[in-house]
Amino acid sequence: MTSEVTPDLYASVPDADGRFGRFGGKFVAETLMSALADLEQLYFDLKDDPAFQREFDLDLAHYVGRPSPLYEAARLSDDIGGARIFLKREDLNHTGAHKVNNTIGQALLAKHMGKKRVIAETGAGQHGVASATVAARLGLECQVFMGEEDIRRQTLNVYRMKLLGAEVISVTSGSRTLKDALNEAMRDWVTHVDNTFYIIGTVAGPHPYPMLVRDFQSVIGREARAQSLAQVGRLPDALVACVGGGSNAIGLFHPFLQDDSVAMYGVEAGGKGLETGQHAAPLSVGSPGVLHGNRTYLMQNEDGQILDTHSVSAGLDYPGVGPEHAWLKDIGRVQYVAANDDEALASFHRLTRIEGIMPALETAHAMAYAEKLAATMSPEQHIVVNLSGRGDKDILTVAAIDGIEV
Amino acid sequence: MSRLSHTFAELRTRGRKGLVPYVVAGDPSPDGTVTLLHALVAAGADVLEVGVPFSDPMSEGPVIQKGHERALARGMSLQRVLDMVSVFRQEDDKTPIVMMGYANPIERFGYERFAAACAKAGVDALITVDLPPEEVDEIDGALQGVGLDNIFLISPTTPEARIQTIVERARGFIYYVAVKGVTGSGQLDAEEVSRSVALIRQKTDLPIAVGFGIKDAESARAVAASADAVVVGSALIAEMDKKARSGEPLQEIQIHDAAVQLLQSMRAGVDSSPS
C-alpha cells in the first residue's frame, strides 16, 4: 500500500498558465508575450541550477548583508503588554529595505539574458534605489519610472537614484503615482523589448513575475522561520506585514503557509479611512479585475475604471495587489486588514522613540496593526513583523505633517 | 455574411485596400462622436475602429492616452460607447465597427452581457489589447455565441509557430502591429511589414490589417502595398488636438475636419499604392 500524499496546495501555484486560482495570468499585449515566455523558460532553467542559487546566495550574504536579524522589540512588547513582538530587520539590508533581495535576483536573470539595459517602476523610491544599485554594480544602463507626485514626496530617494547613475523619468499621466509609473514602464518595455530587462518591484505584473519575485523574497520567511525556532524554540503565532503590491508580505508569509498554527495578517493602507474612499486597500474593499498584466483585486468604479488611491506612504499607494494575495484572501489563509494614515504615523513615532528604530511609513502600517494584535495576545505568544524598510526617506514627509521645517 | 467579411470581399473584388481610422469614443466630445464617425466614412473609411476609454491604457502612446483621459473626464463609459454605436447604426448599417479596448471595463460589464449588448448595438468585432490568445477564451466564446469576431493581434515579436496557432483561431481579419512599441510611436519599416505580412499570408486567407506607426499618406501608401487594410489612430487624434489648441474659437465640427482632411489624403495614398 502506498501512503496518502497530500498535494501541497501552496506549492501548486502558480499553475502552468500563471494562475493562482482565478487570479494572475498574462494580460499583456501580444508584443510582450514572447519576452515573457523567454523569461519564464530562463527562470525555470536557472531556479534549480546550483550555480545560479550559489551566486544569488553569495550576493545576499556579502552584498546585501543577509541574514537579517530577528530582533525582539522587548520595550515595545512591555509597553503594549501582550504578545512578544519580533522584528524581521529587512531595514538593515543594503539600500535599506527588502526590495534589494528581488533586484539582486532579477539583475542576475538580466545578466544571463545578456540585456544591457534595465528599467524599473517605483513608488516610494525603494525599488528604484535597489534597481539603480544593482545596475551600478553590474554596469547596466538603468531608467526608473516614477510618478511626478511621488518624485515630489520622495526627493531623497530620487537623488540617491541619480547618484547611482540611474535616470529618473517623471511620469505625468493619470494620477502621477505608482500605477502610472507601472503603465509607463510597460510602455517602455514593449518599445525596447529586445535589449531591455524590466525589473518589476513587486509580486504583481504578468506571469512569471509574481512567481519569481515571490521566490526571491521568500528568503525573508525562510530565515524568520529558522530564527524563530532557534531563538524562541517554536514557530510564531502570527505574522504581520504591510501590503501594497505585496512583495515583503509574500516573502515573509510564503515559507509559513503550510504551518497551520501560524496566523497571518496583511496590512493595507487605510489612508484617511476605508469609509472615506481615500485609501489604497483593494483586498479590504475592492473587487476582482484586470490591471497591469494580471487578474487581482482592484480599486475600481462600476464602469471598470481604476480609481485614484490615497496613502501617506508612496509605496502602498497602488490600486491593485499581487494575485497570490488575492488568492490567499479568497481561500482564507491570510487575513487582510487596514491601518489608516494617522495610525501608521503614530506607530512610526512610537517605534522610533521606544526602540530607536525608525520604520518606513509603509512598514509603520504593519506596526500599527501588530500593536493592536499583540495587545489581544498573551506574553507566551509571539508575533513576527516584517520591518520591511527604514524610515530615513520619509523624514521630510513626517516633518511636513507635524508642521516642522527641516 | 457579416459586415466585415462583406466589406473585405468587396474591397478584394474592386482591387482596393481598406482604410481604418481609429478614434476614442467621447473625444473630443461625447456629443460629437457619432458625427465624427459619419464624417470619417464620408472621407473614405472602410471600417471604423472605436476606442473604449480606459483609465490605464497601457499600450497607447501619449496622444491616444490623452484622448482616453479627455473622454473619461467627460463621463464616458462602456455603456455610452455602445449607445453611440446604436445611434450611428440608425444612419449607417453598412460600415463595420470594431471596438478596441482593454479587458477590465469589459470584464466588469460581464463578458456574456457585453457580447449581447455589442450584437444589439451593431458592433461587428472586438480587439482587446490585453487579452492575448492565452487569456481570450471567455470573451471569444461569448462573442462567437452572438456571431461577432474577436480580432487577434500579431506583432513583430510573435514567433512563427505562434502565428500559426493564432491564425487558426482568428476570424474577421488579422491585425498586424507594425512596430514594437505603443500606438503612435516608432519608425515604420515598410519592408519588414511586407515580409511579415507575406509570412502571415502563407498561413491564412483572412484579410490582414496593419496598424501602429502609420501617420500620413506616404506611410499609408507604403503599407497598403502589402496589407489589405491600413489602420490610423494617433495621427488623426494629434491633428484634432492641434486644431483644438489653435486658440481660435471653433465649432467641434471644425476640429473633426482636421482628422477628415488627413484621412482624405491617406485615402489617396492608399488608392495610389502599387499593389
PDB file of N, CA and C in Angstrom, chain B residues 170-253:
ATOM      1  N   ALA B 170      -8.321  32.769 -35.471  1.00  0.00           N
ATOM      2  CA  ALA B 170      -8.759  34.115 -35.857  1.00  0.00           C
ATOM      3  C   ALA B 170      -9.998  34.089 -36.748  1.00  0.00           C
ATOM      4  N   ARG B 171     -10.786  35.142 -36.629  1.00  0.00           N
ATOM      5  CA  ARG B 171     -11.915  35.377 -37.531  1.00  0.00           C
ATOM      6  C   ARG B 171     -11.871  36.855 -37.925  1.00  0.00           C
ATOM      7  N   GLY B 172     -12.629  37.207 -38.957  1.00  0.00           N
ATOM      8  CA  GLY B 172     -12.726  38.618 -39.338  1.00  0.00           C
ATOM      9  C   GLY B 172     -11.523  39.086 -40.119  1.00  0.00           C
ATOM     10  N   PHE B 173     -10.482  39.473 -39.398  1.00  0.00           N
ATOM     11  CA  PHE B 173      -9.208  39.808 -40.030  1.00  0.00           C
ATOM     12  C   PHE B 173      -8.103  39.656 -39.000  1.00  0.00           C
ATOM     13  N   ILE B 174      -6.872  39.695 -39.488  1.00  0.00           N
ATOM     14  CA  ILE B 174      -5.704  39.683 -38.600  1.00  0.00           C
ATOM     15  C   ILE B 174      -5.224  41.120 -38.466  1.00  0.00           C
ATOM     16  N   TYR B 175      -4.876  41.516 -37.247  1.00  0.00           N
ATOM     17  CA  TYR B 175      -4.322  42.851 -37.023  1.00  0.00           C
ATOM     18  C   TYR B 175      -2.822  42.688 -36.791  1.00  0.00           C
ATOM     19  N   TYR B 176      -2.019  43.168 -37.752  1.00  0.00           N
ATOM     20  CA  TYR B 176      -0.571  43.103 -37.568  1.00  0.00           C
ATOM     21  C   TYR B 176      -0.075  44.424 -36.986  1.00  0.00           C
ATOM     22  N   VAL B 177       0.567  44.342 -35.823  1.00  0.00           N
ATOM     23  CA  VAL B 177       1.119  45.520 -35.148  1.00  0.00           C
ATOM     24  C   VAL B 177       2.491  45.803 -35.754  1.00  0.00           C
ATOM     25  N   ALA B 178       2.597  46.928 -36.476  1.00  0.00           N
ATOM     26  CA  ALA B 178       3.758  47.115 -37.350  1.00  0.00           C
ATOM     27  C   ALA B 178       5.043  47.481 -36.614  1.00  0.00           C
ATOM     28  N   VAL B 179       4.942  48.048 -35.426  1.00  0.00           N
ATOM     29  CA  VAL B 179       6.166  48.427 -34.708  1.00  0.00           C
ATOM     30  C   VAL B 179       6.142  47.864 -33.301  1.00  0.00           C
ATOM     31  N   LYS B 180       7.328  47.583 -32.783  1.00  0.00           N
ATOM     32  CA  LYS B 180       7.433  47.256 -31.362  1.00  0.00           C
ATOM     33  C   LYS B 180       7.249  48.562 -30.617  1.00  0.00           C
ATOM     34  N   GLY B 181       6.198  48.653 -29.848  1.00  0.00           N
ATOM     35  CA  GLY B 181       6.016  49.904 -29.124  1.00  0.00           C
ATOM     36  C   GLY B 181       4.553  50.189 -28.912  1.00  0.00           C
ATOM     37  N   VAL B 182       4.284  51.411 -28.479  1.00  0.00           N
ATOM     38  CA  VAL B 182       2.920  51.835 -28.210  1.00  0.00           C
ATOM     39  C   VAL B 182       2.372  52.527 -29.444  1.00  0.00           C
ATOM     40  N   THR B 183       1.080  52.828 -29.417  1.00  0.00           N
ATOM     41  CA  THR B 183       0.470  53.467 -30.577  1.00  0.00           C
ATOM     42  C   THR B 183       1.131  54.811 -30.842  1.00  0.00           C
ATOM     43  N   GLY B 184       1.319  55.110 -32.117  1.00  0.00           N
ATOM     44  CA  GLY B 184       1.866  56.413 -32.498  1.00  0.00           C
ATOM     45  C   GLY B 184       3.366  56.524 -32.379  1.00  0.00           C
ATOM     46  N   SER B 185       4.027  55.421 -32.029  1.00  0.00           N
ATOM     47  CA  SER B 185       5.475  55.513 -31.792  1.00  0.00           C
ATOM     48  C   SER B 185       6.231  54.854 -32.930  1.00  0.00           C
ATOM     49  N   GLY B 186       7.530  55.005 -32.894  1.00  0.00           N
ATOM     50  CA  GLY B 186       8.393  54.175 -33.704  1.00  0.00           C
ATOM     51  C   GLY B 186       8.501  54.574 -35.150  1.00  0.00           C
ATOM     52  N   GLN B 187       9.497  54.024 -35.775  1.00  0.00           N
ATOM     53  CA  GLN B 187       9.754  54.282 -37.167  1.00  0.00           C
ATOM     54  C   GLN B 187       9.275  53.078 -37.948  1.00  0.00           C
ATOM     55  N   LEU B 188       8.327  53.309 -38.815  1.00  0.00           N
ATOM     56  CA  LEU B 188       7.741  52.228 -39.589  1.00  0.00           C
ATOM     57  C   LEU B 188       8.740  51.724 -40.627  1.00  0.00           C
ATOM     58  N   ASP B 189       8.896  50.402 -40.708  1.00  0.00           N
ATOM     59  CA  ASP B 189       9.765  49.796 -41.709  1.00  0.00           C
ATOM     60  C   ASP B 189       8.876  49.003 -42.671  1.00  0.00           C
ATOM     61  N   ALA B 190       8.540  49.643 -43.798  1.00  0.00           N
ATOM     62  CA  ALA B 190       7.566  49.044 -44.718  1.00  0.00           C
ATOM     63  C   ALA B 190       8.059  47.709 -45.276  1.00  0.00           C
ATOM     64  N   GLU B 191       9.359  47.559 -45.413  1.00  0.00           N
ATOM     65  CA  GLU B 191       9.875  46.283 -45.931  1.00  0.00           C
ATOM     66  C   GLU B 191       9.689  45.162 -44.932  1.00  0.00           C
ATOM     67  N   GLU B 192       9.925  45.495 -43.645  1.00  0.00           N
ATOM     68  CA  GLU B 192       9.716  44.491 -42.596  1.00  0.00           C
ATOM     69  C   GLU B 192       8.242  44.109 -42.565  1.00  0.00           C
ATOM     70  N   VAL B 193       7.372  45.130 -42.669  1.00  0.00           N
ATOM     71  CA  VAL B 193       5.935  44.870 -42.661  1.00  0.00           C
ATOM     72  C   VAL B 193       5.576  43.945 -43.817  1.00  0.00           C
ATOM     73  N   SER B 194       6.120  44.231 -44.974  1.00  0.00           N
ATOM     74  CA  SER B 194       5.819  43.441 -46.160  1.00  0.00           C
ATOM     75  C   SER B 194       6.249  41.974 -45.975  1.00  0.00           C
ATOM     76  N   ARG B 195       7.421  41.766 -45.397  1.00  0.00           N
ATOM     77  CA  ARG B 195       7.899  40.390 -45.140  1.00  0.00           C
ATOM     78  C   ARG B 195       6.985  39.665 -44.161  1.00  0.00           C
ATOM     79  N   SER B 196       6.603  40.369 -43.072  1.00  0.00           N
ATOM     80  CA  SER B 196       5.757  39.738 -42.064  1.00  0.00           C
ATOM     81  C   SER B 196       4.370  39.427 -42.612  1.00  0.00           C
ATOM     82  N   VAL B 197       3.834  40.364 -43.386  1.00  0.00           N
ATOM     83  CA  VAL B 197       2.511  40.140 -43.964  1.00  0.00           C
ATOM     84  C   VAL B 197       2.560  38.928 -44.901  1.00  0.00           C
ATOM     85  N   ALA B 198       3.640  38.820 -45.663  1.00  0.00           N
ATOM     86  CA  ALA B 198       3.779  37.672 -46.569  1.00  0.00           C
ATOM     87  C   ALA B 198       3.825  36.361 -45.791  1.00  0.00           C
ATOM     88  N   LEU B 199       4.533  36.398 -44.656  1.00  0.00           N
ATOM     89  CA  LEU B 199       4.627  35.193 -43.816  1.00  0.00           C
ATOM     90  C   LEU B 199       3.255  34.802 -43.266  1.00  0.00           C
ATOM     91  N   ILE B 200       2.513  35.804 -42.796  1.00  0.00           N
ATOM     92  CA  ILE B 200       1.181  35.523 -42.248  1.00  0.00           C
ATOM     93  C   ILE B 200       0.257  35.005 -43.367  1.00  0.00           C
ATOM     94  N   ARG B 201       0.413  35.589 -44.533  1.00  0.00           N
ATOM     95  CA  ARG B 201      -0.452  35.210 -45.656  1.00  0.00           C
ATOM     96  C   ARG B 201      -0.272  33.753 -46.075  1.00  0.00           C
ATOM     97  N   GLN B 202       0.965  33.221 -45.848  1.00  0.00           N
ATOM     98  CA  GLN B 202       1.184  31.800 -46.147  1.00  0.00           C
ATOM     99  C   GLN B 202       0.308  30.910 -45.277  1.00  0.00           C
ATOM    100  N   LYS B 203      -0.145  31.458 -44.140  1.00  0.00           N
ATOM    101  CA  LYS B 203      -0.828  30.620 -43.165  1.00  0.00           C
ATOM    102  C   LYS B 203      -2.329  30.866 -43.097  1.00  0.00           C
ATOM    103  N   THR B 204      -2.805  31.932 -43.718  1.00  0.00           N
ATOM    104  CA  THR B 204      -4.240  32.231 -43.607  1.00  0.00           C
ATOM    105  C   THR B 204      -4.732  33.005 -44.828  1.00  0.00           C
ATOM    106  N   ASP B 205      -6.014  32.829 -45.113  1.00  0.00           N
ATOM    107  CA  ASP B 205      -6.656  33.608 -46.183  1.00  0.00           C
ATOM    108  C   ASP B 205      -7.364  34.827 -45.618  1.00  0.00           C
ATOM    109  N   LEU B 206      -7.366  34.979 -44.305  1.00  0.00           N
ATOM    110  CA  LEU B 206      -8.040  36.140 -43.710  1.00  0.00           C
ATOM    111  C   LEU B 206      -7.365  37.428 -44.166  1.00  0.00           C
ATOM    112  N   PRO B 207      -8.127  38.503 -44.297  1.00  0.00           N
ATOM    113  CA  PRO B 207      -7.510  39.794 -44.601  1.00  0.00           C
ATOM    114  C   PRO B 207      -6.553  40.209 -43.480  1.00  0.00           C
ATOM    115  N   ILE B 208      -5.548  40.980 -43.845  1.00  0.00           N
ATOM    116  CA  ILE B 208      -4.564  41.437 -42.854  1.00  0.00           C
ATOM    117  C   ILE B 208      -4.570  42.964 -42.813  1.00  0.00           C
ATOM    118  N   ALA B 209      -4.922  43.502 -41.661  1.00  0.00           N
ATOM    119  CA  ALA B 209      -4.852  44.947 -41.447  1.00  0.00           C
ATOM    120  C   ALA B 209      -3.556  45.252 -40.702  1.00  0.00           C
ATOM    121  N   VAL B 210      -2.945  46.389 -41.021  1.00  0.00           N
ATOM    122  CA  VAL B 210      -1.693  46.767 -40.362  1.00  0.00           C
ATOM    123  C   VAL B 210      -1.871  48.126 -39.691  1.00  0.00           C
ATOM    124  N   GLY B 211      -1.448  48.206 -38.445  1.00  0.00           N
ATOM    125  CA  GLY B 211      -1.566  49.459 -37.708  1.00  0.00           C
ATOM    126  C   GLY B 211      -0.349  49.721 -36.850  1.00  0.00           C
ATOM    127  N   PHE B 212      -0.306  50.851 -36.178  1.00  0.00           N
ATOM    128  CA  PHE B 212       0.782  51.370 -35.333  1.00  0.00           C
ATOM    129  C   PHE B 212       1.850  52.004 -36.244  1.00  0.00           C
ATOM    130  N   GLY B 213       2.079  53.283 -36.081  1.00  0.00           N
ATOM    131  CA  GLY B 213       3.187  53.928 -36.785  1.00  0.00           C
ATOM    132  C   GLY B 213       2.849  54.456 -38.177  1.00  0.00           C
ATOM    133  N   ILE B 214       1.569  54.349 -38.595  1.00  0.00           N
ATOM    134  CA  ILE B 214       1.196  54.873 -39.915  1.00  0.00           C
ATOM    135  C   ILE B 214       0.589  56.258 -39.704  1.00  0.00           C
ATOM    136  N   LYS B 215       1.222  57.290 -40.292  1.00  0.00           N
ATOM    137  CA  LYS B 215       0.822  58.635 -39.878  1.00  0.00           C
ATOM    138  C   LYS B 215       0.457  59.571 -41.011  1.00  0.00           C
ATOM    139  N   ASP B 216       0.723  59.183 -42.271  1.00  0.00           N
ATOM    140  CA  ASP B 216       0.419  60.108 -43.369  1.00  0.00           C
ATOM    141  C   ASP B 216       0.175  59.324 -44.652  1.00  0.00           C
ATOM    142  N   ALA B 217      -0.080  60.075 -45.718  1.00  0.00           N
ATOM    143  CA  ALA B 217      -0.401  59.431 -47.000  1.00  0.00           C
ATOM    144  C   ALA B 217       0.735  58.517 -47.448  1.00  0.00           C
ATOM    145  N   GLU B 218       1.954  58.962 -47.245  1.00  0.00           N
ATOM    146  CA  GLU B 218       3.104  58.199 -47.730  1.00  0.00           C
ATOM    147  C   GLU B 218       3.247  56.858 -47.008  1.00  0.00           C
ATOM    148  N   SER B 219       3.148  56.886 -45.660  1.00  0.00           N
ATOM    149  CA  SER B 219       3.295  55.618 -44.934  1.00  0.00           C
ATOM    150  C   SER B 219       2.083  54.716 -45.183  1.00  0.00           C
ATOM    151  N   ALA B 220       0.906  55.312 -45.378  1.00  0.00           N
ATOM    152  CA  ALA B 220      -0.283  54.517 -45.688  1.00  0.00           C
ATOM    153  C   ALA B 220      -0.106  53.819 -47.035  1.00  0.00           C
ATOM    154  N   ARG B 221       0.431  54.554 -47.980  1.00  0.00           N
ATOM    155  CA  ARG B 221       0.663  54.023 -49.314  1.00  0.00           C
ATOM    156  C   ARG B 221       1.658  52.860 -49.254  1.00  0.00           C
ATOM    157  N   ALA B 222       2.747  53.062 -48.486  1.00  0.00           N
ATOM    158  CA  ALA B 222       3.783  52.031 -48.398  1.00  0.00           C
ATOM    159  C   ALA B 222       3.227  50.747 -47.791  1.00  0.00           C
ATOM    160  N   VAL B 223       2.434  50.879 -46.732  1.00  0.00           N
ATOM    161  CA  VAL B 223       1.909  49.697 -46.049  1.00  0.00           C
ATOM    162  C   VAL B 223       0.833  49.019 -46.897  1.00  0.00           C
ATOM    163  N   ALA B 224       0.033  49.828 -47.586  1.00  0.00           N
ATOM    164  CA  ALA B 224      -1.051  49.262 -48.397  1.00  0.00           C
ATOM    165  C   ALA B 224      -0.517  48.405 -49.545  1.00  0.00           C
ATOM    166  N   ALA B 225       0.771  48.569 -49.856  1.00  0.00           N
ATOM    167  CA  ALA B 225       1.356  47.739 -50.906  1.00  0.00           C
ATOM    168  C   ALA B 225       1.282  46.258 -50.529  1.00  0.00           C
ATOM    169  N   SER B 226       1.367  45.952 -49.234  1.00  0.00           N
ATOM    170  CA  SER B 226       1.308  44.544 -48.833  1.00  0.00           C
ATOM    171  C   SER B 226       0.053  44.206 -48.034  1.00  0.00           C
ATOM    172  N   ALA B 227      -0.444  45.147 -47.248  1.00  0.00           N
ATOM    173  CA  ALA B 227      -1.569  44.853 -46.355  1.00  0.00           C
ATOM    174  C   ALA B 227      -2.903  44.946 -47.098  1.00  0.00           C
ATOM    175  N   ASP B 228      -3.946  44.352 -46.509  1.00  0.00           N
ATOM    176  CA  ASP B 228      -5.292  44.505 -47.059  1.00  0.00           C
ATOM    177  C   ASP B 228      -5.963  45.771 -46.534  1.00  0.00           C
ATOM    178  N   ALA B 229      -5.511  46.225 -45.382  1.00  0.00           N
ATOM    179  CA  ALA B 229      -6.096  47.446 -44.827  1.00  0.00           C
ATOM    180  C   ALA B 229      -5.066  48.147 -43.955  1.00  0.00           C
ATOM    181  N   VAL B 230      -5.224  49.453 -43.837  1.00  0.00           N
ATOM    182  CA  VAL B 230      -4.290  50.296 -43.100  1.00  0.00           C
ATOM    183  C   VAL B 230      -5.053  50.970 -41.956  1.00  0.00           C
ATOM    184  N   VAL B 231      -4.518  50.877 -40.746  1.00  0.00           N
ATOM    185  CA  VAL B 231      -5.172  51.477 -39.578  1.00  0.00           C
ATOM    186  C   VAL B 231      -4.429  52.746 -39.190  1.00  0.00           C
ATOM    187  N   VAL B 232      -5.164  53.830 -38.924  1.00  0.00           N
ATOM    188  CA  VAL B 232      -4.519  55.059 -38.470  1.00  0.00           C
ATOM    189  C   VAL B 232      -5.291  55.612 -37.273  1.00  0.00           C
ATOM    190  N   GLY B 233      -4.567  55.947 -36.200  1.00  0.00           N
ATOM    191  CA  GLY B 233      -5.216  56.440 -34.996  1.00  0.00           C
ATOM    192  C   GLY B 233      -4.571  57.699 -34.452  1.00  0.00           C
ATOM    193  N   SER B 234      -3.341  57.543 -33.919  1.00  0.00           N
ATOM    194  CA  SER B 234      -2.672  58.666 -33.257  1.00  0.00           C
ATOM    195  C   SER B 234      -2.598  59.903 -34.136  1.00  0.00           C
ATOM    196  N   ALA B 235      -2.304  59.709 -35.437  1.00  0.00           N
ATOM    197  CA  ALA B 235      -2.126  60.864 -36.325  1.00  0.00           C
ATOM    198  C   ALA B 235      -3.423  61.659 -36.432  1.00  0.00           C
ATOM    199  N   LEU B 236      -4.561  60.963 -36.481  1.00  0.00           N
ATOM    200  CA  LEU B 236      -5.854  61.662 -36.571  1.00  0.00           C
ATOM    201  C   LEU B 236      -6.120  62.450 -35.298  1.00  0.00           C
ATOM    202  N   ILE B 237      -5.861  61.792 -34.179  1.00  0.00           N
ATOM    203  CA  ILE B 237      -6.149  62.434 -32.893  1.00  0.00           C
ATOM    204  C   ILE B 237      -5.205  63.614 -32.665  1.00  0.00           C
ATOM    205  N   ALA B 238      -3.953  63.456 -33.099  1.00  0.00           N
ATOM    206  CA  ALA B 238      -2.986  64.550 -32.961  1.00  0.00           C
ATOM    207  C   ALA B 238      -3.424  65.763 -33.786  1.00  0.00           C
ATOM    208  N   GLU B 239      -3.932  65.505 -34.995  1.00  0.00           N
ATOM    209  CA  GLU B 239      -4.399  66.617 -35.842  1.00  0.00           C
ATOM    210  C   GLU B 239      -5.563  67.357 -35.179  1.00  0.00           C
ATOM    211  N   MET B 240      -6.509  66.586 -34.640  1.00  0.00           N
ATOM    212  CA  MET B 240      -7.661  67.221 -33.979  1.00  0.00           C
ATOM    213  C   MET B 240      -7.219  68.008 -32.749  1.00  0.00           C
ATOM    214  N   ASP B 241      -6.258  67.424 -32.013  1.00  0.00           N
ATOM    215  CA  ASP B 241      -5.782  68.086 -30.799  1.00  0.00           C
ATOM    216  C   ASP B 241      -5.077  69.400 -31.145  1.00  0.00           C
ATOM    217  N   LYS B 242      -4.290  69.361 -32.220  1.00  0.00           N
ATOM    218  CA  LYS B 242      -3.572  70.561 -32.658  1.00  0.00           C
ATOM    219  C   LYS B 242      -4.571  71.669 -33.019  1.00  0.00           C
ATOM    220  N   LYS B 243      -5.596  71.262 -33.751  1.00  0.00           N
ATOM    221  CA  LYS B 243      -6.627  72.217 -34.160  1.00  0.00           C
ATOM    222  C   LYS B 243      -7.348  72.799 -32.930  1.00  0.00           C
ATOM    223  N   ALA B 244      -7.671  71.905 -31.998  1.00  0.00           N
ATOM    224  CA  ALA B 244      -8.415  72.338 -30.808  1.00  0.00           C
ATOM    225  C   ALA B 244      -7.608  73.329 -29.974  1.00  0.00           C
ATOM    226  N   ARG B 245      -6.278  73.191 -30.035  1.00  0.00           N
ATOM    227  CA  ARG B 245      -5.415  74.051 -29.231  1.00  0.00           C
ATOM    228  C   ARG B 245      -4.990  75.305 -29.988  1.00  0.00           C
ATOM    229  N   SER B 246      -5.492  75.479 -31.212  1.00  0.00           N
ATOM    230  CA  SER B 246      -5.001  76.581 -32.036  1.00  0.00           C
ATOM    231  C   SER B 246      -5.391  77.939 -31.475  1.00  0.00           C
ATOM    232  N   GLY B 247      -6.344  77.934 -30.540  1.00  0.00           N
ATOM    233  CA  GLY B 247      -6.699  79.201 -29.909  1.00  0.00           C
ATOM    234  C   GLY B 247      -7.866  79.894 -30.574  1.00  0.00           C
ATOM    235  N   GLU B 248      -8.211  79.494 -31.808  1.00  0.00           N
ATOM    236  CA  GLU B 248      -9.370  80.124 -32.449  1.00  0.00           C
ATOM    237  C   GLU B 248     -10.646  79.567 -31.819  1.00  0.00           C
ATOM    238  N   PRO B 249     -11.711  80.367 -31.820  1.00  0.00           N
ATOM    239  CA  PRO B 249     -12.997  79.830 -31.372  1.00  0.00           C
ATOM    240  C   PRO B 249     -13.532  78.888 -32.449  1.00  0.00           C
ATOM    241  N   LEU B 250     -13.795  77.631 -32.084  1.00  0.00           N
ATOM    242  CA  LEU B 250     -14.134  76.632 -33.095  1.00  0.00           C
ATOM    243  C   LEU B 250     -15.405  75.874 -32.742  1.00  0.00           C
ATOM    244  N   GLN B 251     -16.168  75.514 -33.755  1.00  0.00           N
ATOM    245  CA  GLN B 251     -17.207  74.511 -33.604  1.00  0.00           C
ATOM    246  C   GLN B 251     -16.504  73.152 -33.575  1.00  0.00           C
ATOM    247  N   GLU B 252     -17.113  72.169 -32.909  1.00  0.00           N
ATOM    248  CA  GLU B 252     -16.443  70.868 -32.848  1.00  0.00           C
ATOM    249  C   GLU B 252     -16.242  70.291 -34.246  1.00  0.00           C
ATOM    250  N   ILE B 253     -17.188  70.585 -35.131  1.00  0.00           N
ATOM    251  CA  ILE B 253     -17.104  70.021 -36.487  1.00  0.00           C
ATOM    252  C   ILE B 253     -15.848  70.515 -37.210  1.00  0.00           C
TER     253      ILE B 253
END
